[in-house]
């Protein structure tokens, strides 16, 4: 199976209705003018839940695949404040971001919980984009690979067929929102490690798409995209402006 290219934006808790409107307008126009970019790269955008109905009803998933930044591990019931995979699927989501380091850090999400959220996403036909990555402390104590291995290994609890539908993003926590990205060589080394680790579980998993995230911008994106094990990017800050986000998409399509 061929590895697919992805560029996925994560707006975090940013944006507004008018921002959504302008963003969609920009992408809609570009799709008419430059359709080739849209056929060679999967472009995703993970938004705050409230924007989902508006955005998904105003743009085709051939232009942007809309996603959310989390889902509940439950299906329904007395879980105040939670939103389920079935709900977001009904309102047009195609992707879920699971296990982002800000969820792991500020909401104490464990690897066990993350696997449950991945399973719920898959149950409703959503593509889970699972984030893994080490903190600065873990990196400095030489534990990067063991931490990543532990995070990825938890996913092996899923049936192989489910696993083959995931996209994984390697995001070193120290590189997120800091303006200090990993070097392309460092990122390649870890992506290669993840791919080999997946392959050791099943050969079929070597074709999963692996994305790099952490201070990706139009300035450094090409250095990541030219690495043999990197299939795209998860983009935070630079996804907020349609122009800068599209500049990254353009580089992925090269
Ligand atoms: P950043 O965020 O691009 O702003 O570093 C990446 C992310 O949190 O996914």
Short mmCIF file of C-alpha atoms and ligand atoms in Angstrom, two decimals:
data_model
loop_
_atom_site.label_atom_id
_atom_site.label_comp_id
_atom_site.label_asym_id
_atom_site.label_seq_id
_atom_site.Cartn_x
_atom_site.Cartn_y
_atom_site.Cartn_z
CA UNK A 1 0.00 0.00 0.00
CA UNK A 2 1.30 3.45 -0.87
CA UNK A 3 1.92 5.92 1.94
CA UNK A 4 -0.38 8.94 1.77
CA UNK A 5 0.74 12.52 2.27
CA UNK A 6 -1.03 14.58 4.91
CA UNK A 7 -0.88 18.15 6.10
CA UNK A 8 -3.17 18.68 9.06
CA UNK A 9 -3.83 21.93 10.89
CA UNK A 10 -4.60 22.08 14.59
CA UNK A 11 -6.24 25.37 15.49
CA UNK A 12 -6.30 24.48 19.22
CA UNK A 13 -8.60 26.92 21.06
CA UNK A 14 -8.39 29.65 18.43
CA UNK A 15 -10.58 31.05 15.68
CA UNK A 16 -14.02 32.58 15.26
CA UNK A 17 -16.91 32.25 12.86
CA UNK A 18 -15.60 35.01 10.59
CA UNK A 19 -12.14 33.45 10.65
CA UNK A 20 -13.66 30.12 9.54
CA UNK A 21 -15.57 31.86 6.79
CA UNK A 22 -12.47 33.60 5.36
CA UNK A 23 -10.36 30.47 5.66
CA UNK A 24 -12.88 28.36 3.76
CA UNK A 25 -13.27 31.01 1.11
CA UNK A 26 -9.50 31.02 0.52
CA UNK A 27 -9.33 27.22 0.20
CA UNK A 28 -12.43 27.00 -1.98
CA UNK A 29 -10.94 29.50 -4.45
CA UNK A 30 -7.59 27.74 -4.47
CA UNK A 31 -9.18 24.41 -5.18
CA UNK A 32 -10.72 25.88 -8.33
CA UNK A 33 -7.42 27.48 -9.41
CA UNK A 34 -4.91 24.83 -8.35
CA UNK A 35 -6.75 21.49 -8.07
CA UNK A 36 -3.57 19.39 -8.34
CA UNK A 37 -2.53 20.23 -4.77
CA UNK A 38 -5.78 18.85 -3.48
CA UNK A 39 -5.43 15.54 -5.26
CA UNK A 40 -1.88 14.85 -4.12
CA UNK A 41 -2.10 15.75 -0.41
CA UNK A 42 -4.78 14.99 2.19
CA UNK A 43 -5.45 18.33 3.82
CA UNK A 44 -7.01 18.18 7.28
CA UNK A 45 -8.08 20.82 9.74
CA UNK A 46 -8.83 20.02 13.39
CA UNK A 47 -11.11 22.66 14.87
CA UNK A 48 -12.86 23.46 18.14
CA UNK A 49 -16.13 21.47 18.17
CA UNK A 50 -18.42 24.48 17.87
CA UNK A 51 -17.15 25.32 14.38
CA UNK A 52 -17.76 21.80 13.06
CA UNK A 53 -21.37 22.10 11.77
CA UNK A 54 -20.69 25.40 9.99
CA UNK A 55 -17.38 24.39 8.47
CA UNK A 56 -18.31 20.89 7.37
CA UNK A 57 -21.48 22.11 5.68
CA UNK A 58 -19.60 24.84 3.80
CA UNK A 59 -16.69 22.87 2.37
CA UNK A 60 -16.36 19.57 0.54
CA UNK A 61 -14.14 16.92 2.11
CA UNK A 62 -12.37 16.82 -1.26
CA UNK A 63 -11.00 20.25 -0.34
CA UNK A 64 -10.51 19.97 3.43
CA UNK A 65 -11.07 17.01 5.71
CA UNK A 66 -12.46 18.49 8.86
CA UNK A 67 -11.57 17.06 12.22
CA UNK A 68 -11.82 17.69 15.95
CA UNK A 69 -9.11 17.81 18.60
CA UNK A 70 -10.42 15.11 20.91
CA UNK A 71 -13.38 12.75 21.44
CA UNK A 72 -14.76 10.98 24.46
CA UNK A 73 -13.88 7.36 25.12
CA UNK A 74 -17.61 6.89 25.84
CA UNK A 75 -20.47 6.68 23.41
CA UNK A 76 -23.13 8.59 25.38
CA UNK A 77 -24.39 9.15 28.90
CA UNK A 78 -23.66 11.19 32.01
CA UNK A 79 -20.29 12.62 30.98
CA UNK A 80 -20.75 16.38 31.33
CA UNK A 81 -18.71 18.37 28.86
CA UNK A 82 -17.75 15.41 26.69
CA UNK A 83 -18.45 14.99 22.98
CA UNK A 84 -18.69 11.56 21.36
CA UNK A 85 -17.28 10.19 18.12
CA UNK A 86 -20.81 9.47 16.83
CA UNK A 87 -21.79 13.13 17.36
CA UNK A 88 -18.83 14.57 15.49
CA UNK A 89 -19.23 12.02 12.69
CA UNK A 90 -22.88 13.04 12.33
CA UNK A 91 -21.80 16.67 11.92
CA UNK A 92 -19.29 15.93 9.18
CA UNK A 93 -15.99 15.26 10.96
CA UNK A 94 -13.60 12.95 9.13
CA UNK A 95 -10.62 13.12 11.51
CA UNK A 96 -9.94 13.06 15.23
CA UNK A 97 -6.75 14.23 16.86
CA UNK A 98 -6.05 11.83 19.72
CA UNK A 99 -3.42 12.02 22.45
CA UNK A 100 -2.08 15.47 21.65
CA UNK A 101 0.56 16.35 24.25
CA UNK A 102 -1.61 19.22 25.53
CA UNK A 103 -4.33 16.64 26.30
CA UNK A 104 -1.79 14.27 27.85
CA UNK A 105 -0.33 17.13 29.93
CA UNK A 106 -3.33 19.28 30.94
CA UNK A 107 -5.96 16.54 31.07
CA UNK A 108 -3.76 13.69 32.32
CA UNK A 109 -4.61 11.49 29.35
CA UNK A 110 -2.98 8.10 29.64
CA UNK A 111 -1.96 5.69 26.90
CA UNK A 112 -4.86 3.40 27.99
CA UNK A 113 -7.39 6.21 27.55
CA UNK A 114 -5.92 7.18 24.20
CA UNK A 115 -6.40 3.65 22.84
CA UNK A 116 -10.08 3.78 23.86
CA UNK A 117 -10.54 7.11 22.07
CA UNK A 118 -8.85 5.73 18.96
CA UNK A 119 -11.19 2.73 18.99
CA UNK A 120 -14.29 4.96 19.35
CA UNK A 121 -13.10 7.11 16.43
CA UNK A 122 -12.63 4.04 14.25
CA UNK A 123 -16.05 2.67 15.25
CA UNK A 124 -17.59 5.76 13.63
CA UNK A 125 -15.45 5.80 10.50
CA UNK A 126 -13.19 8.63 11.62
CA UNK A 127 -9.46 8.63 10.91
CA UNK A 128 -7.59 8.94 14.21
CA UNK A 129 -4.43 10.99 14.05
CA UNK A 130 -2.53 9.82 17.12
CA UNK A 131 0.18 12.03 18.60
CA UNK A 132 3.28 10.68 20.29
CA UNK A 133 6.36 12.49 21.56
CA UNK A 134 8.79 12.98 24.38
CA UNK A 135 9.14 15.90 26.81
CA UNK A 136 12.37 17.87 27.14
CA UNK A 137 13.18 16.06 30.36
CA UNK A 138 12.70 12.67 28.73
CA UNK A 139 14.84 13.74 25.81
CA UNK A 140 17.61 15.05 28.02
CA UNK A 141 17.69 11.87 30.04
CA UNK A 142 18.12 9.85 26.83
CA UNK A 143 14.68 8.24 26.99
CA UNK A 144 13.17 9.47 23.72
CA UNK A 145 12.99 6.09 22.00
CA UNK A 146 11.71 4.19 25.02
CA UNK A 147 8.94 6.76 25.59
CA UNK A 148 7.89 6.67 21.94
CA UNK A 149 8.01 2.87 21.93
CA UNK A 150 5.76 2.76 25.00
CA UNK A 151 3.25 5.18 23.45
CA UNK A 152 3.16 3.28 20.15
CA UNK A 153 3.10 -0.15 21.77
CA UNK A 154 -0.18 0.68 23.50
CA UNK A 155 -1.75 1.00 20.08
CA UNK A 156 -0.89 -2.66 19.45
CA UNK A 157 -3.83 -3.50 21.73
CA UNK A 158 -6.02 -2.62 18.74
CA UNK A 159 -6.79 -5.26 16.12
CA UNK A 160 -4.41 -5.13 13.17
CA UNK A 161 -7.15 -4.09 10.78
CA UNK A 162 -7.92 -1.06 13.00
CA UNK A 163 -4.26 -0.20 13.38
CA UNK A 164 -3.80 -0.03 9.64
CA UNK A 165 -6.24 2.92 9.50
CA UNK A 166 -4.27 5.20 11.83
CA UNK A 167 -2.09 8.15 11.04
CA UNK A 168 0.64 8.84 13.61
CA UNK A 169 2.22 12.22 14.31
CA UNK A 170 5.57 12.45 16.06
CA UNK A 171 5.55 15.72 17.98
CA UNK A 172 8.43 16.32 20.38
CA UNK A 173 6.72 18.19 23.23
CA UNK A 174 9.61 20.66 23.53
CA UNK A 175 9.10 21.70 19.90
CA UNK A 176 5.37 22.48 20.15
CA UNK A 177 4.58 26.17 19.99
CA UNK A 178 8.16 27.12 20.84
CA UNK A 179 9.46 28.08 17.42
CA UNK A 180 12.25 25.53 17.98
CA UNK A 181 11.57 22.53 15.80
CA UNK A 182 13.52 19.30 15.81
CA UNK A 183 16.11 19.25 13.04
CA UNK A 184 14.98 17.33 9.97
CA UNK A 185 17.65 14.68 10.66
CA UNK A 186 16.53 14.22 14.28
CA UNK A 187 12.91 13.95 13.17
CA UNK A 188 13.83 11.44 10.45
CA UNK A 189 15.69 9.30 12.99
CA UNK A 190 12.61 9.05 15.22
CA UNK A 191 10.24 8.49 12.30
CA UNK A 192 12.48 5.69 11.10
CA UNK A 193 12.44 4.24 14.60
CA UNK A 194 8.61 4.39 14.70
CA UNK A 195 8.29 2.82 11.25
CA UNK A 196 10.66 -0.02 12.15
CA UNK A 197 8.83 -0.55 15.43
CA UNK A 198 5.48 -0.73 13.61
CA UNK A 199 6.96 -3.11 11.07
CA UNK A 200 8.24 -5.39 13.82
CA UNK A 201 4.60 -5.76 14.92
CA UNK A 202 3.32 -6.36 11.40
CA UNK A 203 4.90 -5.77 8.00
CA UNK A 204 1.61 -4.27 6.82
CA UNK A 205 2.05 -1.36 9.24
CA UNK A 206 5.17 -0.05 7.55
CA UNK A 207 2.95 1.85 5.13
CA UNK A 208 1.20 3.95 7.81
CA UNK A 209 1.54 7.68 7.23
CA UNK A 210 3.85 9.31 9.79
CA UNK A 211 3.75 13.08 10.23
CA UNK A 212 6.11 15.45 11.99
CA UNK A 213 4.70 18.19 14.24
CA UNK A 214 6.30 20.92 16.34
CA UNK A 215 6.94 24.45 15.05
CA UNK A 216 6.43 23.51 11.39
CA UNK A 217 6.32 26.53 9.10
CA UNK A 218 6.72 27.24 5.41
CA UNK A 219 10.39 27.93 6.19
CA UNK A 220 11.27 24.48 7.49
CA UNK A 221 8.52 22.22 6.05
CA UNK A 222 10.44 21.14 2.97
CA UNK A 223 13.37 19.92 5.07
CA UNK A 224 10.97 17.55 6.85
CA UNK A 225 9.10 16.51 3.71
CA UNK A 226 12.34 15.52 2.00
CA UNK A 227 13.07 12.88 4.68
CA UNK A 228 12.35 9.32 3.62
CA UNK A 229 10.10 8.39 6.57
CA UNK A 230 8.15 11.64 6.94
CA UNK A 231 4.83 11.78 5.08
CA UNK A 232 3.58 15.20 6.10
CA UNK A 233 3.04 17.56 8.99
CA UNK A 234 0.77 18.41 11.88
CA UNK A 235 0.75 22.19 12.05
CA UNK A 236 -0.38 24.35 14.97
CA UNK A 237 0.39 28.07 14.84
CA UNK A 238 1.06 28.20 11.10
CA UNK A 239 -2.34 26.64 10.32
CA UNK A 240 -4.24 29.65 11.64
CA UNK A 241 -3.59 31.72 8.56
CA UNK A 242 -4.92 30.17 5.37
CA UNK A 243 -2.00 31.53 3.33
CA UNK A 244 0.75 30.15 5.56
CA UNK A 245 -1.07 26.83 5.91
CA UNK A 246 -1.43 26.50 2.16
CA UNK A 247 2.27 27.33 1.67
CA UNK A 248 3.02 24.19 3.70
CA UNK A 249 0.54 22.13 1.67
CA UNK A 250 2.19 23.34 -1.52
CA UNK A 251 5.59 22.13 -0.27
CA UNK A 252 4.16 18.71 0.65
CA UNK A 253 2.82 18.30 -2.87
CA UNK A 254 6.26 18.73 -4.49
P1 LIG B 1 2.94 24.24 16.57
O1 LIG B 1 1.89 23.18 17.18
O2 LIG B 1 3.00 23.99 15.08
O3 LIG B 1 2.35 25.58 16.91
O4 LIG B 1 4.24 23.98 17.24
C1 LIG B 1 1.87 21.85 16.72
C2 LIG B 1 0.82 21.06 17.46
O5 LIG B 1 0.56 21.35 18.64
O6 LIG B 1 0.22 20.14 16.91
#
